[in-house]
Coordinates of C-alpha atoms and ligand atoms in Angstrom, one line a residue:
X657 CA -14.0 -18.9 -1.3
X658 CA -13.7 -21.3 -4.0
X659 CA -11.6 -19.2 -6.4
X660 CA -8.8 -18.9 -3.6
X661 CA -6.2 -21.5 -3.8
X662 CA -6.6 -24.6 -1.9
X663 CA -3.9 -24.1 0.5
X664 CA -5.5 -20.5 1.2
X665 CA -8.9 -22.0 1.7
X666 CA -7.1 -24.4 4.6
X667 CA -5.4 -21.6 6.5
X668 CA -8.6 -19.3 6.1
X669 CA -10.0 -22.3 7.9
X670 CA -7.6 -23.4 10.5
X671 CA -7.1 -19.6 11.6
X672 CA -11.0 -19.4 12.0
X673 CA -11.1 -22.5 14.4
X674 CA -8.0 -21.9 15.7
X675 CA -9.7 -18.6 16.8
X676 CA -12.7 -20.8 17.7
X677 CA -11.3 -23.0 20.0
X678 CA -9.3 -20.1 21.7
X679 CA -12.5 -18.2 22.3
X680 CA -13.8 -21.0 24.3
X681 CA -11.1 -21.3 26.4
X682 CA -11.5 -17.7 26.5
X683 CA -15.4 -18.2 27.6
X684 CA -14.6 -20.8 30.5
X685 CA -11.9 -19.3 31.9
X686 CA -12.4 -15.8 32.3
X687 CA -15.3 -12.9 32.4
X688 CA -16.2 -9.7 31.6
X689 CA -16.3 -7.0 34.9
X690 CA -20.5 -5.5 33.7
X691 CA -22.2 -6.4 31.0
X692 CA -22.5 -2.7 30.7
X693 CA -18.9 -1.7 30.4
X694 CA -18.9 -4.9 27.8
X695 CA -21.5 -3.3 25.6
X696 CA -19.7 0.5 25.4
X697 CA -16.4 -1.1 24.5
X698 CA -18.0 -3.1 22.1
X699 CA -20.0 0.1 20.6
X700 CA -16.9 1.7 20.4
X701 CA -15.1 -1.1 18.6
X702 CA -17.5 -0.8 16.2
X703 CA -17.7 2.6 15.7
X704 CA -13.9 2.6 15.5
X705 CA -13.7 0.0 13.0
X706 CA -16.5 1.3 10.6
X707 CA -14.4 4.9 10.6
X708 CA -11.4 3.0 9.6
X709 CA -10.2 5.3 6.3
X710 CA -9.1 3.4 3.2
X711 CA -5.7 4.4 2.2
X712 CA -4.8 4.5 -1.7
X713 CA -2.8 1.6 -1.8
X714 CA -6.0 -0.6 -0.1
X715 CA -4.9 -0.9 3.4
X716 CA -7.4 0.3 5.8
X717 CA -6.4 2.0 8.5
X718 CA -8.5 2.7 12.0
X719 CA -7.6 3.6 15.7
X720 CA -9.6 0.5 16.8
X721 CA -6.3 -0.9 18.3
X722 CA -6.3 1.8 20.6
X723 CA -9.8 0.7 21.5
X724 CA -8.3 -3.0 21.7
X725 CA -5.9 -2.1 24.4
X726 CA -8.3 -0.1 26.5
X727 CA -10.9 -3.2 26.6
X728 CA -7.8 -5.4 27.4
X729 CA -7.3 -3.3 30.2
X730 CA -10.4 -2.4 31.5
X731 CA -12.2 -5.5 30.5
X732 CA -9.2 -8.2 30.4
X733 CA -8.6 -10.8 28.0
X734 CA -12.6 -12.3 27.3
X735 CA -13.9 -8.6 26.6
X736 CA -11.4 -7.5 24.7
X737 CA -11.3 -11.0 22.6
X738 CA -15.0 -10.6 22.3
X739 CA -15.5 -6.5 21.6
X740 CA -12.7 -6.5 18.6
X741 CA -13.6 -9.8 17.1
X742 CA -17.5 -8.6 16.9
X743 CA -16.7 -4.9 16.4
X744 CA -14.2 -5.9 13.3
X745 CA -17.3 -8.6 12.4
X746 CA -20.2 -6.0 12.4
X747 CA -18.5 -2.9 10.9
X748 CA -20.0 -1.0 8.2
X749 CA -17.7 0.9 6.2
X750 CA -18.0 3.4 3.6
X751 CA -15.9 2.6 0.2
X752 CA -17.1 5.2 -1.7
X753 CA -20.3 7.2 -2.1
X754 CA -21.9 4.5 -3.1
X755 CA -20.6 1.7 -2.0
X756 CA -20.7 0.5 1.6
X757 CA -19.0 -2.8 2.9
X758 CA -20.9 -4.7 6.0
X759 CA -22.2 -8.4 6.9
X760 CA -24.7 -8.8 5.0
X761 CA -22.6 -8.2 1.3
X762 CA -19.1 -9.5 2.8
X763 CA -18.7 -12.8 2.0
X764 CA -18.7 -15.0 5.7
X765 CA -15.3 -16.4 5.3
X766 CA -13.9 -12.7 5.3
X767 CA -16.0 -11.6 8.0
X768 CA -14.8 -14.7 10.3
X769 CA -11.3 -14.4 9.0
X770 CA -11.2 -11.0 10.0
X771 CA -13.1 -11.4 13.3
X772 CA -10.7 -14.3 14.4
X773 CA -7.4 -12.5 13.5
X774 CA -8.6 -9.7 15.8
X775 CA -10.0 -12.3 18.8
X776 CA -6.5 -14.3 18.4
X777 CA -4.0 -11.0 18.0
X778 CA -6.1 -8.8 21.0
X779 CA -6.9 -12.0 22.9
X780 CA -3.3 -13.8 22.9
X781 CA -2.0 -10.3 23.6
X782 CA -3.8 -10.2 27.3
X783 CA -3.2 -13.5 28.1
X784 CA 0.8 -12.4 27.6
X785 CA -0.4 -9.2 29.8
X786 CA -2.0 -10.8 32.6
X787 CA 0.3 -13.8 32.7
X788 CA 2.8 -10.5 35.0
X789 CA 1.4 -9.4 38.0
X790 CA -1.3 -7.2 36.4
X791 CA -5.1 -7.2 37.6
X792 CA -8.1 -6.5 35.1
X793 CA -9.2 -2.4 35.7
X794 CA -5.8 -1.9 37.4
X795 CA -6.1 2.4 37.5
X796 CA -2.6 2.4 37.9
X797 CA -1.8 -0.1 35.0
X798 CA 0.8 2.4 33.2
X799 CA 3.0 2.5 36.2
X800 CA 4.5 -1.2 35.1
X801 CA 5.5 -1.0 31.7
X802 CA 6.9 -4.2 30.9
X803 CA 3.8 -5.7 30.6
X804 CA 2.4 -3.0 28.4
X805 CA 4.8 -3.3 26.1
X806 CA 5.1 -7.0 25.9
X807 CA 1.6 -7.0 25.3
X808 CA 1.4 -4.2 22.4
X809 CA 4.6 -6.3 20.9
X810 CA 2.4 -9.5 21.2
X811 CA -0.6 -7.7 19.4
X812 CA 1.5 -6.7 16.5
X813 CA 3.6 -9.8 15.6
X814 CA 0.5 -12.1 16.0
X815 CA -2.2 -9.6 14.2
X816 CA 0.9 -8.9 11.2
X817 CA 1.8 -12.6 11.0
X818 CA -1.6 -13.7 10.6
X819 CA -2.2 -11.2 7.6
X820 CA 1.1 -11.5 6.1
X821 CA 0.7 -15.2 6.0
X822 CA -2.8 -15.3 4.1
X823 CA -0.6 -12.4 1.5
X824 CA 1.9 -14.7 0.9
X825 CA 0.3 -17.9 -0.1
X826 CA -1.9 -15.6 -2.6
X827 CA 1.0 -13.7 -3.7
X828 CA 3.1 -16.7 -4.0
X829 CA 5.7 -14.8 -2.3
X830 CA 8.2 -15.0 1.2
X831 CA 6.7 -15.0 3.9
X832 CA 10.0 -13.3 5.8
X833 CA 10.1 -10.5 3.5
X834 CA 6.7 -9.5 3.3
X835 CA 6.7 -10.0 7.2
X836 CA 9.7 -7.6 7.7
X837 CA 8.1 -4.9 5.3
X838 CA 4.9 -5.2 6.9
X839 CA 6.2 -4.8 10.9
X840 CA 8.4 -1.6 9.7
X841 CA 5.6 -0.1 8.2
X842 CA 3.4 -0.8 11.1
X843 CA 5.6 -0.7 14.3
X844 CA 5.7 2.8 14.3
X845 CA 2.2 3.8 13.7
X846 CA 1.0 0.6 16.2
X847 CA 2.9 2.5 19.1
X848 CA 1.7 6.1 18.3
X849 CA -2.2 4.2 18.7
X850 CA -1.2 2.1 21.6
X851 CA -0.4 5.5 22.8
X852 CA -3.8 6.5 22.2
X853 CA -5.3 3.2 23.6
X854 CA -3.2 3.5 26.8
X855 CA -4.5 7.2 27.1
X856 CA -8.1 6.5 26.6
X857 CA -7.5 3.4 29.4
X858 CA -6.5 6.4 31.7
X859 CA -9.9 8.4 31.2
X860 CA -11.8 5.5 31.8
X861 CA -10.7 4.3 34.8
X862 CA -9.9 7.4 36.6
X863 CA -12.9 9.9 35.1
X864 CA -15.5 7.4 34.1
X865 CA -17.1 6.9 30.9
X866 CA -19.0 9.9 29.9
X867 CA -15.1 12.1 30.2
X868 CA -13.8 9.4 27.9
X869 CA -16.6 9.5 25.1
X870 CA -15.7 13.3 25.2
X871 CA -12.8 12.2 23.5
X872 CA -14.1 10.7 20.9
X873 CA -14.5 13.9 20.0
X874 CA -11.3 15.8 19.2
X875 CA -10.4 12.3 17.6
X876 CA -13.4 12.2 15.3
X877 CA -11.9 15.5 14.2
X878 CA -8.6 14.1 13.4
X879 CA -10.0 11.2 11.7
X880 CA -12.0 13.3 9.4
X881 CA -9.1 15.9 8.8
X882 CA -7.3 13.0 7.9
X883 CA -9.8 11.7 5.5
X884 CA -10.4 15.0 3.8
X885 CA -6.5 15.3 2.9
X886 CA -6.4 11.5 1.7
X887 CA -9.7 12.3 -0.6
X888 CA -8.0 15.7 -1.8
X889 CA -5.2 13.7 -2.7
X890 CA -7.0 11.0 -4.4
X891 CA -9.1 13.8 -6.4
X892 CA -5.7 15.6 -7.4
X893 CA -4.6 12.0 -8.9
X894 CA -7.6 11.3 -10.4
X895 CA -7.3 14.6 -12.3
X896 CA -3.5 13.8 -13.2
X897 CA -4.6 10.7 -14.5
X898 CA -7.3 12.4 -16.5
X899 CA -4.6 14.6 -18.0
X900 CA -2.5 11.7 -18.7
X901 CA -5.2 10.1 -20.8
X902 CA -6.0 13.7 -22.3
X903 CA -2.3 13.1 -23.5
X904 CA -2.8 9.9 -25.0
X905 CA -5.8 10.9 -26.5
X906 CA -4.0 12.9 -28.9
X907 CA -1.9 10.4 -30.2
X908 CA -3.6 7.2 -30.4
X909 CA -0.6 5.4 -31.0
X910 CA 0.5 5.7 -27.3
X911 CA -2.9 4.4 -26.0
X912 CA -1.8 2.9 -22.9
X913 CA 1.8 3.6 -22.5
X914 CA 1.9 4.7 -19.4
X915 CA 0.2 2.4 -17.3
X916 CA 2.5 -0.2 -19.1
X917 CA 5.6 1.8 -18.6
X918 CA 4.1 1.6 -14.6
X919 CA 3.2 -1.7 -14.5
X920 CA 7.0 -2.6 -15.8
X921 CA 9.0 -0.5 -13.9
X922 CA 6.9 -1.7 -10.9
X923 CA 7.7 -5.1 -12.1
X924 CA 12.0 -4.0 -12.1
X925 CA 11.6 -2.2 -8.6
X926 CA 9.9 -5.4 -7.4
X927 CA 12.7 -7.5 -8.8
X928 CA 15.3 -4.9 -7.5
X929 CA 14.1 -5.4 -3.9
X930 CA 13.5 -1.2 -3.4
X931 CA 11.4 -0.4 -1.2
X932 CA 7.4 0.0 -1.4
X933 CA 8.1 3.5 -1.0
X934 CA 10.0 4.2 -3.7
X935 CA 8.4 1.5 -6.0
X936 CA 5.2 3.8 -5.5
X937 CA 7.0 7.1 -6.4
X938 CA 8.4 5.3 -9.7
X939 CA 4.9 4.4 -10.4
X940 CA 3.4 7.4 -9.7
X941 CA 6.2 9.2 -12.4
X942 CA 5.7 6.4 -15.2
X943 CA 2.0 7.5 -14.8
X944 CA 2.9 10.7 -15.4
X945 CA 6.0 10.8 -17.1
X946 CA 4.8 12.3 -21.0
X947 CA 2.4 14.9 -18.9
X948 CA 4.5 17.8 -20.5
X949 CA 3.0 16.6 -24.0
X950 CA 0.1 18.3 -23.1
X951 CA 1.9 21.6 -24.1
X952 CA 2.9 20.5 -27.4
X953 CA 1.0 21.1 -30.8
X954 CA -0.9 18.0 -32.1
X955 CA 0.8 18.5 -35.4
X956 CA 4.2 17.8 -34.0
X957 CA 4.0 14.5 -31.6
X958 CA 1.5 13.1 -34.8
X959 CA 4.5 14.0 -37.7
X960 CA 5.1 10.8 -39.8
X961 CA 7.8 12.8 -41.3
X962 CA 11.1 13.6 -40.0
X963 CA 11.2 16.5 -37.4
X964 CA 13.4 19.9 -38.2
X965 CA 15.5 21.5 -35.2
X966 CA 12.3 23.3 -34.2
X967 CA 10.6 20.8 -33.6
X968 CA 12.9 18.4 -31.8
X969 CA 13.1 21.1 -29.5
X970 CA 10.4 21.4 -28.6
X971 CA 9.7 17.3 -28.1
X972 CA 13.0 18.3 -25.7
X973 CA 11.0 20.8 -23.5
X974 CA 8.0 17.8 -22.8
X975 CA 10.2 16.9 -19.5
X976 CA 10.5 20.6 -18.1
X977 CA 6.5 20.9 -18.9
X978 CA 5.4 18.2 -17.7
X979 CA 7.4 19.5 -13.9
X980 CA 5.9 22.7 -14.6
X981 CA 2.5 21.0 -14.6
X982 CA 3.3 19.3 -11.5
X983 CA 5.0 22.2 -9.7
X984 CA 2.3 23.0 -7.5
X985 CA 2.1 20.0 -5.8
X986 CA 3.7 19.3 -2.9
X987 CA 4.0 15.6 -2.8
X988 CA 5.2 14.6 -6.3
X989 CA 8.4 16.3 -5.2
X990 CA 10.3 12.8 -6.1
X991 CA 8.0 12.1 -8.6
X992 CA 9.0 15.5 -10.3
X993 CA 12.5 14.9 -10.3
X994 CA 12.1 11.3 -12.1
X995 CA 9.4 12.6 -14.9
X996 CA 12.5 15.8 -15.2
X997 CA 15.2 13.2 -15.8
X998 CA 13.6 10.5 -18.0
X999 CA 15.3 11.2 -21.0
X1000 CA 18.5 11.6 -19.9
X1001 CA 21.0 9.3 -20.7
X1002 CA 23.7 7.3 -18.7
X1003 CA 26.6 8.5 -21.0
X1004 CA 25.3 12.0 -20.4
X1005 CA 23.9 12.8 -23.8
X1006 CA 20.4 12.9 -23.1
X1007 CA 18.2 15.7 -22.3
X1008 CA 17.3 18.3 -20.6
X1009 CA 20.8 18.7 -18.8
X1010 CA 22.9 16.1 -20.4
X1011 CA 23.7 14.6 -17.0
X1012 CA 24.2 10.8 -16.8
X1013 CA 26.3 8.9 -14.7
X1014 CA 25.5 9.4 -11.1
X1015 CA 24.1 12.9 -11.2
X1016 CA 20.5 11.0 -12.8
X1017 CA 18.7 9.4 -10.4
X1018 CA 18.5 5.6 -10.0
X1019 CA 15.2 5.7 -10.4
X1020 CA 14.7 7.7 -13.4
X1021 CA 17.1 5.2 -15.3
X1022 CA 14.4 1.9 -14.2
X1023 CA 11.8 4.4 -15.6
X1024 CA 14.0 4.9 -18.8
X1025 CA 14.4 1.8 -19.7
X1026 CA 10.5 0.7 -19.0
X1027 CA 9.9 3.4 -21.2
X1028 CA 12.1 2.9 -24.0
X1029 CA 10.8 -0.8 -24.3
X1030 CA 7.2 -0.4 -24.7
X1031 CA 8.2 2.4 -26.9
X1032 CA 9.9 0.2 -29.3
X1033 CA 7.4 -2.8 -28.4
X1034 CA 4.2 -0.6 -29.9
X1035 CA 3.1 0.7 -33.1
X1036 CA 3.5 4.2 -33.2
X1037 CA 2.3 6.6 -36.5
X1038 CA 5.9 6.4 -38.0
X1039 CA 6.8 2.8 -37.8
X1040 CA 5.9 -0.4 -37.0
X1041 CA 6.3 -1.8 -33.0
X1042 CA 9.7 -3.9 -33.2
X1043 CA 10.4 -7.5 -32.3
X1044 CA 10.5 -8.1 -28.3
X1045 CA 14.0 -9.8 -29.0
X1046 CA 15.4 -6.6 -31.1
X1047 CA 14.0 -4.6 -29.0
X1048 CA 15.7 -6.4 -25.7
X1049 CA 19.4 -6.8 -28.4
X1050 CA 18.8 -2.9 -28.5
X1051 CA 19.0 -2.5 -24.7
X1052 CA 21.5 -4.8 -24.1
X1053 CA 24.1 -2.9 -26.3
X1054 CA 22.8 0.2 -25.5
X1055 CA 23.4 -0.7 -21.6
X1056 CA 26.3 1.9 -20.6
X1057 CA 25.3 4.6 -23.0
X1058 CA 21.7 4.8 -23.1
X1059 CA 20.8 3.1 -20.2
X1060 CA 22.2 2.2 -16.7
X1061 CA 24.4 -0.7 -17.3
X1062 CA 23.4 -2.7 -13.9
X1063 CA 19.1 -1.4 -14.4
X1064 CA 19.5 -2.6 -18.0
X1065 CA 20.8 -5.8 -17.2
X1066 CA 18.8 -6.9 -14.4
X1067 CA 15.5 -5.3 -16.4
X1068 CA 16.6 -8.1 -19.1
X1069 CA 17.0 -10.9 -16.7
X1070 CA 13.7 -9.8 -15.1
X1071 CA 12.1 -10.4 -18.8
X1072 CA 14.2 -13.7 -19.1
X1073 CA 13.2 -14.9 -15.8
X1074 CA 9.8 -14.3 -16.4
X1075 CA 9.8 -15.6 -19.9
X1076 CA 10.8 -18.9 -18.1
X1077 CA 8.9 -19.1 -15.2
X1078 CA 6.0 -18.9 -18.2
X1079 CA 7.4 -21.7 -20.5
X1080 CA 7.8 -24.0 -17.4
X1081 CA 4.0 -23.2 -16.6
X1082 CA 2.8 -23.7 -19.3
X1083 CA 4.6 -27.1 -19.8
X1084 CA 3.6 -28.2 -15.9
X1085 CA -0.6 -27.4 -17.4
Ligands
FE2_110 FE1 9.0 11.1 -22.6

């Protein structure tokens, strides 16, 4: 915990007694119906939150909120405090094949972080529950709604808050923004669960147990369909990225280039306030953008010399490759279109299609002008890399022809911000 900035290191610690404290309240003022009912819910947890399937951009996501609900339900607010927090405490998970992520080689401030955002979110959520005219086990619970939904609302702002906040002190960024992107992206998905949770509830109390562990397993299914597309598609990226390095393999001059022409035109997307979905389809298309050079000979892309018609031509057709490549692949549809439109200009003299203006997208232009900086910024076999300051006088006069003139500009005050907010770091150390 000691490399996490102090001011991390204090909330870490207030929301772990906060959760503390709460949880005895929780212990002296309510109970849970059997000890057995207790132990199955918290199995389940458990099980729920050790299946949880890590998505490619690090979030994990599990159906143990539906589990949450039931246990608020069935078990009101002490149970279901008690079964997430321990279940979320005591989960093993699988990273990769060899890598597995449980209590014994997770550092204890994460597991107790983690353990007391679920007790706090699931726990403050039934208290909102049961504070209408509800009753713990209630068979008929989904006939009054209000509550319900009260409750699920509860769950998310409390459970995304408490996330968001830790996020934003590391990240040094708005709480308000990252909290708004966050309950977009999770509203939607937390009520097709709750769904789930309010369902499973139903089973319980009506059929008994053993009908609602039958469940588990058409759901098992889904999970593991689930996981099988998300590992396909992490395979089909890994071998894109394979082919990407086979690309700069040939010429070891643009060693690298694409990752930095990513991690720049992330940085512009970021500073341009688009959204995380399109931020990850421009990176995805930096990452990819020369993948049509794989079709051309060696003995062109290395030529010190200057290039005859031929083969400018057939630099030209690296674009329309590289979507060839692609075309399989359902979804890199977006990312296609950007990697097709990368060297078109705004003043429509590019190519493939001499478009420009409006006709290229917006996002091909931030990936344009990534592109055409770390191009001049880097050696390459015939000539030298540039000055960052002729290189960023180059972009500013080519903003209108070359370049989008609004991308261009705010991709040079992103560099002078930045430039700034180092000087005035380093002067504070
Ligand atoms: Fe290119």
């Amino acid at each position: 915990m000691e490399h996490l900035p102090k001011n991390a290191r204090l909330y870490i610690i207030f929301i772990i007694s906060l959760a503390f404290i709460f949880g005895i309240l929780l212990l002296l003022n309510y109970t849970v119906p059997t000890i057995q009912s207790f132990l199955l819910f918290l199995f389940l947890s458990f099980l729920m939150e050790s299946m949880a399937v890590l998505m490619p951009n690090g979030v994990a996501v599990s159906v143990g909120y539906a589990v949450d609900l039931t246990t608020m339900i069935v078990l009101g607010p002490l149970g279901a405090a008690l079964c997430s927090c321990f279940g979320m405490m005591l989960r093993y998970t699988k990273v990769s094949n060899e890598d597995r992520r449980h209590i014994g080689n997770t550092p204890l401030y994460k597991t107790l972080f983690n353990g007391s955002q679920c007790l706090l979110s699931i726990g403050l959520a039934s208290i909102v529950y049961y504070s209408f005219n509800t009753s713990v086990g209630d068979p008929f619970f989904y006939l009054n709604i209000v509550p319900l939904f009260t409750a699920i609302l509860t769950y998310l702002i409390i459970n995304t808050s408490i996330m968001t906040k830790l996020f934003s002190i590391l990240h040094k960024q708005s709480f308000k923004e990252m909290f708004v992107n966050n309950i977009k992206w999770t509203l939607p998905n937390s009520f097709v669960i709750a769904t789930l949770g309010i369902f499973i509830s139903i089973l319980y109390l009506h059929y008994g147990s053993m009908i609602m562990l039958l469940f588990f397993g058409p759901l098992m299914l889904a999970r593991h369909s689930f996981k099988m597309y998300l590992d396909m598609k992490n395979l089909y990226m890994e071998t894109v990225y394979a082919l990407t390095k086979a690309v700069e393999a040939k010429d070891p001059y643009t060693d690298g280039h694409s990752k930095r022409v990513a991690e720049l035109s992330v940085r512009l997307g970021e500073f341009m306030d688009l959204p995380q979905q399109k931020i990850e389809t421009i990176k995805t298309a930096a990452l990819l953008h020369d993948i049509g050079k794989i079709g051309i000979e060696d003995s062109i892309l290395n030529k010190a010399g200057k290039l005859n018609d031929y083969e400018i031509d057939k630099i030209k057709s690296h674009p329309a490759i590289g979507v060839n490549i692609l075309n399989e692949v359902d979804f890199l549809k977006d990312v296609k279109l950007l990697i097709y439109c990368h060297h078109e200009r705004y003043d429509g003299n590019g190519y493939p299609d001499r478009l420009g203006g409006d006709d290229v997208p917006k996002e091909a232009y931030i990936l344009s002008v990534a592109d055409a900086f770390d191009a001049m910024t880097s050696d390459r076999s015939y000539r030298k890399a540039m000055e960052v300051t002729k290189a960023l006088s180059i972009i500013q006069e080519e903003a209108g022809r070359q370049f989008h003139p609004e991308i261009a500009s705010l991709f040079l005050r992103m560099l002078q911000m930045e430039e700034d907010k180092n000087n005035s770091e380093a002067i504070t150390i």
